[in-house]
């Protein structure tokens, strides 16, 4: 409640009790204020009551929840089931605009704010997890295969002549399908047995780049998180190689954010690529 409403409450209930309640609410509001100010993951997790308070505050900022509003426009949030509405805290309208998922939606200020904060918090989590050099990120409701497909399609605009993706083999169908779906030809590089581990065959990767021509290679598609006996790809060496031949490097890090080892490999790979480019 705002100050005016709290003052009115004091006419109904003892002012001392209202002040106690106001102080308790202020504790929730301070957590929300800190999140809005810093845009980082809270050091201590919020209680459910704080989360629900914040989500409800955001929901009433969306046009579909305006009092007296009747949504009949093209992009109006409407839902037939009250159960679905409650489950989603009445955040029905959605985010983004046509062709731009990160754009602010004029009719959904609350949802847009939630989206911006989500991306900011996830960026902070990625840095905390070990990739300190990460500059930006955004969250989309997609699994591994479709996410990789969109990455490859994005690179197509930068490398229109490219036909091939060099891929150190991992037996995961979604990775293979993502390259086919994007319209590229996977060039599978078998791993080599080193002791009791399957490791990246760097010599073959380099030979394939030379055989195909760097300009015809869309990217090197490597992997971190995987099942034994395969171990994470040699990201540092691959990154150096990609920088040498000016080829993008896409890393499939599905399930890897929670692994400090995987995140360290990505950080080191990024640093090696930047160092090679400077040289």
mmCIF file of C-alpha atoms in Angstrom:
data_model
loop_
_atom_site.group_PDB
_atom_site.id
_atom_site.type_symbol
_atom_site.label_atom_id
_atom_site.label_comp_id
_atom_site.label_asym_id
_atom_site.label_seq_id
_atom_site.Cartn_x
_atom_site.Cartn_y
_atom_site.Cartn_z
ATOM 1 C CA UNK A 1 0.000 0.000 0.000
ATOM 2 C CA UNK A 2 1.077 3.578 -0.565
ATOM 3 C CA UNK A 3 1.363 6.144 2.194
ATOM 4 C CA UNK A 4 -2.112 7.559 1.582
ATOM 5 C CA UNK A 5 -3.761 4.170 1.973
ATOM 6 C CA UNK A 6 -1.729 3.380 5.089
ATOM 7 C CA UNK A 7 -2.873 6.649 6.631
ATOM 8 C CA UNK A 8 -6.467 5.657 5.965
ATOM 9 C CA UNK A 9 -5.810 2.244 7.514
ATOM 10 C CA UNK A 10 -4.789 3.954 10.738
ATOM 11 C CA UNK A 11 -8.350 5.275 11.039
ATOM 12 C CA UNK A 12 -9.621 1.693 11.076
ATOM 13 C CA UNK A 13 -6.931 -0.201 13.012
ATOM 14 C CA UNK A 14 -4.558 1.008 15.709
ATOM 15 C CA UNK A 15 -1.763 3.099 14.121
ATOM 16 C CA UNK A 16 0.911 1.095 15.963
ATOM 17 C CA UNK A 17 -0.316 -2.115 14.349
ATOM 18 C CA UNK A 18 -0.423 -0.505 10.921
ATOM 19 C CA UNK A 19 3.140 0.712 11.367
ATOM 20 C CA UNK A 20 4.252 -2.829 12.197
ATOM 21 C CA UNK A 21 2.596 -4.135 9.061
ATOM 22 C CA UNK A 22 4.098 -1.303 7.028
ATOM 23 C CA UNK A 23 7.590 -2.126 8.285
ATOM 24 C CA UNK A 24 7.123 -5.762 7.361
ATOM 25 C CA UNK A 25 6.072 -4.795 3.847
ATOM 26 C CA UNK A 26 9.006 -2.400 3.595
ATOM 27 C CA UNK A 27 11.328 -5.393 4.044
ATOM 28 C CA UNK A 28 9.892 -6.946 0.883
ATOM 29 C CA UNK A 29 10.088 -3.649 -0.966
ATOM 30 C CA UNK A 30 13.750 -3.185 -0.058
ATOM 31 C CA UNK A 31 14.585 -6.530 -1.662
ATOM 32 C CA UNK A 32 12.684 -5.516 -4.794
ATOM 33 C CA UNK A 33 14.365 -2.105 -4.828
ATOM 34 C CA UNK A 34 17.794 -3.727 -4.611
ATOM 35 C CA UNK A 35 16.979 -6.028 -7.535
ATOM 36 C CA UNK A 36 15.761 -3.138 -9.682
ATOM 37 C CA UNK A 37 18.828 -1.087 -8.820
ATOM 38 C CA UNK A 38 21.490 -3.784 -9.250
ATOM 39 C CA UNK A 39 19.914 -6.174 -11.757
ATOM 40 C CA UNK A 40 21.848 -9.043 -10.186
ATOM 41 C CA UNK A 41 20.979 -12.369 -8.614
ATOM 42 C CA UNK A 42 20.186 -11.848 -4.896
ATOM 43 C CA UNK A 43 22.790 -13.294 -2.549
ATOM 44 C CA UNK A 44 19.984 -14.853 -0.522
ATOM 45 C CA UNK A 45 16.921 -16.363 -2.118
ATOM 46 C CA UNK A 46 13.609 -14.551 -1.792
ATOM 47 C CA UNK A 47 10.684 -15.983 0.130
ATOM 48 C CA UNK A 48 7.631 -17.025 -1.842
ATOM 49 C CA UNK A 49 5.695 -14.058 -0.467
ATOM 50 C CA UNK A 50 8.295 -11.612 -1.850
ATOM 51 C CA UNK A 51 8.283 -13.319 -5.246
ATOM 52 C CA UNK A 52 4.491 -13.295 -5.420
ATOM 53 C CA UNK A 53 4.294 -9.671 -4.308
ATOM 54 C CA UNK A 54 6.738 -8.640 -7.045
ATOM 55 C CA UNK A 55 5.000 -10.666 -9.760
ATOM 56 C CA UNK A 56 1.610 -9.259 -8.818
ATOM 57 C CA UNK A 57 3.015 -5.727 -8.891
ATOM 58 C CA UNK A 58 4.375 -6.360 -12.392
ATOM 59 C CA UNK A 59 1.176 -7.980 -13.623
ATOM 60 C CA UNK A 60 -1.001 -4.967 -12.851
ATOM 61 C CA UNK A 61 1.292 -2.905 -15.127
ATOM 62 C CA UNK A 62 0.233 -4.919 -18.195
ATOM 63 C CA UNK A 63 -2.687 -3.553 -20.196
ATOM 64 C CA UNK A 64 -4.695 -6.791 -20.036
ATOM 65 C CA UNK A 65 -5.002 -6.224 -16.269
ATOM 66 C CA UNK A 66 -5.987 -2.562 -16.401
ATOM 67 C CA UNK A 67 -9.260 -1.891 -14.563
ATOM 68 C CA UNK A 68 -12.095 -1.432 -17.034
ATOM 69 C CA UNK A 69 -9.910 -2.505 -19.950
ATOM 70 C CA UNK A 70 -11.465 -4.525 -22.777
ATOM 71 C CA UNK A 71 -8.723 -6.004 -24.939
ATOM 72 C CA UNK A 72 -9.841 -6.256 -28.554
ATOM 73 C CA UNK A 73 -6.633 -5.267 -30.368
ATOM 74 C CA UNK A 74 -4.314 -7.483 -32.386
ATOM 75 C CA UNK A 75 -1.805 -7.885 -29.566
ATOM 76 C CA UNK A 76 -4.071 -7.914 -26.530
ATOM 77 C CA UNK A 77 -3.478 -10.520 -23.854
ATOM 78 C CA UNK A 78 -6.584 -12.678 -23.400
ATOM 79 C CA UNK A 79 -7.067 -15.998 -21.631
ATOM 80 C CA UNK A 80 -10.208 -18.064 -21.293
ATOM 81 C CA UNK A 81 -9.177 -20.151 -18.290
ATOM 82 C CA UNK A 82 -8.865 -18.455 -14.910
ATOM 83 C CA UNK A 83 -6.730 -21.413 -13.813
ATOM 84 C CA UNK A 84 -4.170 -20.617 -16.512
ATOM 85 C CA UNK A 85 -4.301 -16.931 -15.619
ATOM 86 C CA UNK A 86 -3.598 -17.625 -11.947
ATOM 87 C CA UNK A 87 -0.804 -20.044 -12.769
ATOM 88 C CA UNK A 88 0.971 -17.326 -14.736
ATOM 89 C CA UNK A 89 0.170 -14.535 -12.260
ATOM 90 C CA UNK A 90 -1.934 -12.951 -15.016
ATOM 91 C CA UNK A 91 1.164 -12.100 -17.023
ATOM 92 C CA UNK A 92 -0.736 -12.923 -20.196
ATOM 93 C CA UNK A 93 0.296 -10.328 -22.731
ATOM 94 C CA UNK A 94 3.789 -11.533 -23.581
ATOM 95 C CA UNK A 95 7.058 -9.752 -24.390
ATOM 96 C CA UNK A 96 8.820 -8.233 -27.377
ATOM 97 C CA UNK A 97 7.497 -6.821 -30.614
ATOM 98 C CA UNK A 98 7.295 -8.156 -34.150
ATOM 99 C CA UNK A 99 10.749 -9.329 -35.178
ATOM 100 C CA UNK A 100 12.448 -8.258 -31.956
ATOM 101 C CA UNK A 101 12.043 -10.389 -28.845
ATOM 102 C CA UNK A 102 14.120 -8.034 -26.695
ATOM 103 C CA UNK A 103 12.102 -4.932 -27.555
ATOM 104 C CA UNK A 104 9.874 -3.323 -24.936
ATOM 105 C CA UNK A 105 6.178 -4.074 -25.469
ATOM 106 C CA UNK A 106 4.196 -0.832 -24.960
ATOM 107 C CA UNK A 107 1.113 -2.673 -23.704
ATOM 108 C CA UNK A 108 3.071 -4.858 -21.291
ATOM 109 C CA UNK A 109 5.337 -2.711 -19.151
ATOM 110 C CA UNK A 110 5.387 -5.295 -16.352
ATOM 111 C CA UNK A 111 6.206 -8.254 -18.596
ATOM 112 C CA UNK A 112 8.865 -6.230 -20.427
ATOM 113 C CA UNK A 113 10.447 -5.263 -17.119
ATOM 114 C CA UNK A 114 10.418 -8.904 -16.005
ATOM 115 C CA UNK A 115 12.111 -9.918 -19.268
ATOM 116 C CA UNK A 116 14.848 -7.303 -18.919
ATOM 117 C CA UNK A 117 15.502 -8.308 -15.318
ATOM 118 C CA UNK A 118 15.601 -11.997 -16.250
ATOM 119 C CA UNK A 119 18.288 -11.404 -18.869
ATOM 120 C CA UNK A 120 20.259 -9.247 -16.447
ATOM 121 C CA UNK A 121 20.089 -11.851 -13.658
ATOM 122 C CA UNK A 122 21.084 -14.703 -15.980
ATOM 123 C CA UNK A 123 24.047 -12.653 -17.219
ATOM 124 C CA UNK A 124 25.124 -12.188 -13.607
ATOM 125 C CA UNK A 125 24.742 -15.931 -12.945
ATOM 126 C CA UNK A 126 26.905 -16.766 -15.971
ATOM 127 C CA UNK A 127 29.625 -14.481 -14.656
ATOM 128 C CA UNK A 128 29.374 -15.965 -11.169
ATOM 129 C CA UNK A 129 29.575 -19.449 -12.701
ATOM 130 C CA UNK A 130 32.952 -18.668 -14.232
ATOM 131 C CA UNK A 131 32.593 -16.890 -17.583
ATOM 132 C CA UNK A 132 33.635 -13.420 -16.450
ATOM 133 C CA UNK A 133 34.114 -12.131 -19.976
ATOM 134 C CA UNK A 134 30.519 -12.707 -21.111
ATOM 135 C CA UNK A 135 29.047 -9.422 -22.336
ATOM 136 C CA UNK A 136 25.370 -10.148 -22.952
ATOM 137 C CA UNK A 137 22.743 -12.876 -23.032
ATOM 138 C CA UNK A 138 19.022 -13.380 -23.430
ATOM 139 C CA UNK A 139 16.667 -16.123 -22.322
ATOM 140 C CA UNK A 140 14.386 -17.864 -24.814
ATOM 141 C CA UNK A 141 11.988 -20.778 -24.242
ATOM 142 C CA UNK A 142 13.898 -23.278 -26.373
ATOM 143 C CA UNK A 143 15.872 -26.451 -25.817
ATOM 144 C CA UNK A 144 19.307 -27.385 -27.171
ATOM 145 C CA UNK A 145 18.506 -28.215 -30.786
ATOM 146 C CA UNK A 146 16.473 -25.148 -31.675
ATOM 147 C CA UNK A 147 18.870 -22.846 -29.833
ATOM 148 C CA UNK A 148 21.799 -24.204 -31.856
ATOM 149 C CA UNK A 149 19.796 -23.958 -35.082
ATOM 150 C CA UNK A 150 19.155 -20.264 -34.519
ATOM 151 C CA UNK A 151 22.840 -19.704 -33.775
ATOM 152 C CA UNK A 152 23.789 -21.308 -37.096
ATOM 153 C CA UNK A 153 21.156 -19.352 -39.009
ATOM 154 C CA UNK A 154 22.438 -16.129 -37.470
ATOM 155 C CA UNK A 155 25.990 -16.920 -38.593
ATOM 156 C CA UNK A 156 24.718 -17.532 -42.149
ATOM 157 C CA UNK A 157 24.250 -13.771 -42.599
ATOM 158 C CA UNK A 158 27.909 -13.224 -41.690
ATOM 159 C CA UNK A 159 29.226 -16.088 -43.815
ATOM 160 C CA UNK A 160 26.904 -16.472 -46.843
ATOM 161 C CA UNK A 161 29.316 -18.756 -48.728
ATOM 162 C CA UNK A 162 29.682 -21.256 -45.897
ATOM 163 C CA UNK A 163 28.234 -24.755 -46.352
ATOM 164 C CA UNK A 164 29.934 -26.853 -43.698
ATOM 165 C CA UNK A 165 30.008 -27.146 -39.918
ATOM 166 C CA UNK A 166 32.977 -28.977 -38.423
ATOM 167 C CA UNK A 167 31.720 -31.042 -35.512
ATOM 168 C CA UNK A 168 33.797 -33.160 -33.124
ATOM 169 C CA UNK A 169 31.407 -36.074 -32.743
ATOM 170 C CA UNK A 170 29.059 -36.428 -29.784
ATOM 171 C CA UNK A 171 26.211 -38.933 -29.875
ATOM 172 C CA UNK A 172 23.370 -36.522 -29.247
ATOM 173 C CA UNK A 173 20.693 -36.354 -31.936
ATOM 174 C CA UNK A 174 19.564 -32.798 -31.258
ATOM 175 C CA UNK A 175 23.067 -31.463 -32.010
ATOM 176 C CA UNK A 176 23.205 -33.307 -35.337
ATOM 177 C CA UNK A 177 19.652 -32.358 -36.301
ATOM 178 C CA UNK A 178 20.278 -28.685 -35.524
ATOM 179 C CA UNK A 179 22.921 -28.462 -38.258
ATOM 180 C CA UNK A 180 20.765 -30.280 -40.805
ATOM 181 C CA UNK A 181 17.722 -28.156 -39.979
ATOM 182 C CA UNK A 182 19.738 -24.972 -40.480
ATOM 183 C CA UNK A 183 20.681 -26.199 -43.950
ATOM 184 C CA UNK A 184 24.354 -27.026 -43.394
ATOM 185 C CA UNK A 185 26.415 -30.141 -43.958
ATOM 186 C CA UNK A 186 27.979 -31.552 -40.786
ATOM 187 C CA UNK A 187 31.586 -32.616 -41.141
ATOM 188 C CA UNK A 188 31.949 -35.185 -38.384
ATOM 189 C CA UNK A 189 35.357 -35.492 -36.756
ATOM 190 C CA UNK A 190 35.791 -38.685 -34.754
ATOM 191 C CA UNK A 191 37.400 -38.342 -31.340
ATOM 192 C CA UNK A 192 40.668 -40.022 -30.406
ATOM 193 C CA UNK A 193 41.299 -42.320 -27.465
ATOM 194 C CA UNK A 194 43.779 -40.820 -25.005
ATOM 195 C CA UNK A 195 44.260 -43.172 -22.070
ATOM 196 C CA UNK A 196 40.699 -43.979 -21.026
ATOM 197 C CA UNK A 197 39.229 -40.754 -22.458
ATOM 198 C CA UNK A 198 37.819 -39.782 -25.850
ATOM 199 C CA UNK A 199 39.320 -36.397 -26.724
ATOM 200 C CA UNK A 200 39.112 -33.884 -29.577
ATOM 201 C CA UNK A 201 41.162 -34.768 -32.654
ATOM 202 C CA UNK A 202 42.691 -31.325 -33.233
ATOM 203 C CA UNK A 203 44.823 -32.413 -36.176
ATOM 204 C CA UNK A 204 41.812 -33.666 -38.108
ATOM 205 C CA UNK A 205 39.816 -30.508 -37.328
ATOM 206 C CA UNK A 206 42.616 -28.375 -38.758
ATOM 207 C CA UNK A 207 43.016 -30.626 -41.794
ATOM 208 C CA UNK A 208 39.273 -30.347 -42.530
ATOM 209 C CA UNK A 209 39.461 -26.559 -42.364
ATOM 210 C CA UNK A 210 42.302 -26.562 -44.871
ATOM 211 C CA UNK A 211 40.610 -29.075 -47.166
ATOM 212 C CA UNK A 212 37.244 -27.329 -47.215
ATOM 213 C CA UNK A 213 38.578 -23.777 -47.191
ATOM 214 C CA UNK A 214 38.017 -21.522 -44.178
ATOM 215 C CA UNK A 215 35.533 -19.341 -46.069
ATOM 216 C CA UNK A 216 33.325 -22.402 -46.665
ATOM 217 C CA UNK A 217 33.186 -23.370 -42.985
ATOM 218 C CA UNK A 218 30.366 -21.761 -41.030
ATOM 219 C CA UNK A 219 31.857 -22.625 -37.652
ATOM 220 C CA UNK A 220 33.408 -25.233 -35.439
ATOM 221 C CA UNK A 221 30.673 -26.760 -33.296
ATOM 222 C CA UNK A 222 32.140 -28.100 -30.049
ATOM 223 C CA UNK A 223 30.673 -29.536 -26.847
ATOM 224 C CA UNK A 224 31.406 -29.273 -23.132
ATOM 225 C CA UNK A 225 28.936 -31.373 -21.108
ATOM 226 C CA UNK A 226 28.881 -35.026 -22.179
ATOM 227 C CA UNK A 227 28.874 -38.634 -20.989
ATOM 228 C CA UNK A 228 32.038 -40.577 -20.167
ATOM 229 C CA UNK A 229 34.306 -41.765 -21.660
ATOM 230 C CA UNK A 230 34.017 -38.678 -23.882
ATOM 231 C CA UNK A 231 35.394 -35.599 -22.137
ATOM 232 C CA UNK A 232 34.719 -31.912 -22.939
ATOM 233 C CA UNK A 233 36.236 -30.722 -26.197
ATOM 234 C CA UNK A 234 39.584 -28.959 -26.096
ATOM 235 C CA UNK A 235 38.078 -25.484 -26.220
ATOM 236 C CA UNK A 236 41.279 -23.520 -25.725
ATOM 237 C CA UNK A 237 43.016 -25.153 -28.676
ATOM 238 C CA UNK A 238 39.878 -25.014 -30.831
ATOM 239 C CA UNK A 239 39.389 -21.331 -30.018
ATOM 240 C CA UNK A 240 42.985 -20.568 -31.004
ATOM 241 C CA UNK A 241 42.501 -22.473 -34.236
ATOM 242 C CA UNK A 242 39.234 -20.690 -35.032
ATOM 243 C CA UNK A 243 40.846 -17.310 -34.436
ATOM 244 C CA UNK A 244 43.761 -18.261 -36.691
ATOM 245 C CA UNK A 245 41.448 -19.110 -39.595
ATOM 246 C CA UNK A 246 38.837 -16.439 -38.718
ATOM 247 C CA UNK A 247 36.073 -19.006 -38.180
ATOM 248 C CA UNK A 248 33.298 -18.631 -35.561
ATOM 249 C CA UNK A 249 33.244 -21.077 -32.665
ATOM 250 C CA UNK A 250 29.868 -22.286 -31.352
ATOM 251 C CA UNK A 251 29.995 -24.154 -28.038
ATOM 252 C CA UNK A 252 27.138 -26.431 -27.038
ATOM 253 C CA UNK A 253 27.137 -25.963 -23.243
ATOM 254 C CA UNK A 254 23.789 -27.631 -22.515
ATOM 255 C CA UNK A 255 23.753 -28.694 -18.846
ATOM 256 C CA UNK A 256 27.171 -27.105 -18.436
ATOM 257 C CA UNK A 257 26.374 -23.891 -16.553
ATOM 258 C CA UNK A 258 26.278 -25.748 -13.238
ATOM 259 C CA UNK A 259 29.719 -27.240 -13.905
ATOM 260 C CA UNK A 260 32.635 -25.003 -12.911
ATOM 261 C CA UNK A 261 34.903 -27.073 -15.183
ATOM 262 C CA UNK A 262 32.753 -26.470 -18.261
ATOM 263 C CA UNK A 263 32.413 -22.764 -17.531
ATOM 264 C CA UNK A 264 36.158 -22.453 -16.968
ATOM 265 C CA UNK A 265 36.804 -24.051 -20.355
ATOM 266 C CA UNK A 266 34.505 -21.540 -22.060
ATOM 267 C CA UNK A 267 36.166 -18.631 -20.271
ATOM 268 C CA UNK A 268 39.634 -19.861 -21.236
ATOM 269 C CA UNK A 269 38.540 -20.506 -24.806
ATOM 270 C CA UNK A 270 37.207 -16.968 -25.106
ATOM 271 C CA UNK A 271 40.410 -15.529 -23.674
ATOM 272 C CA UNK A 272 42.556 -17.569 -26.070
ATOM 273 C CA UNK A 273 40.517 -16.404 -29.061
ATOM 274 C CA UNK A 274 40.845 -12.758 -28.027
ATOM 275 C CA UNK A 275 44.585 -13.132 -27.491
ATOM 276 C CA UNK A 276 45.025 -14.767 -30.897
ATOM 277 C CA UNK A 277 43.016 -12.031 -32.613
ATOM 278 C CA UNK A 278 45.125 -9.325 -30.972
ATOM 279 C CA UNK A 279 48.292 -11.007 -32.176
#
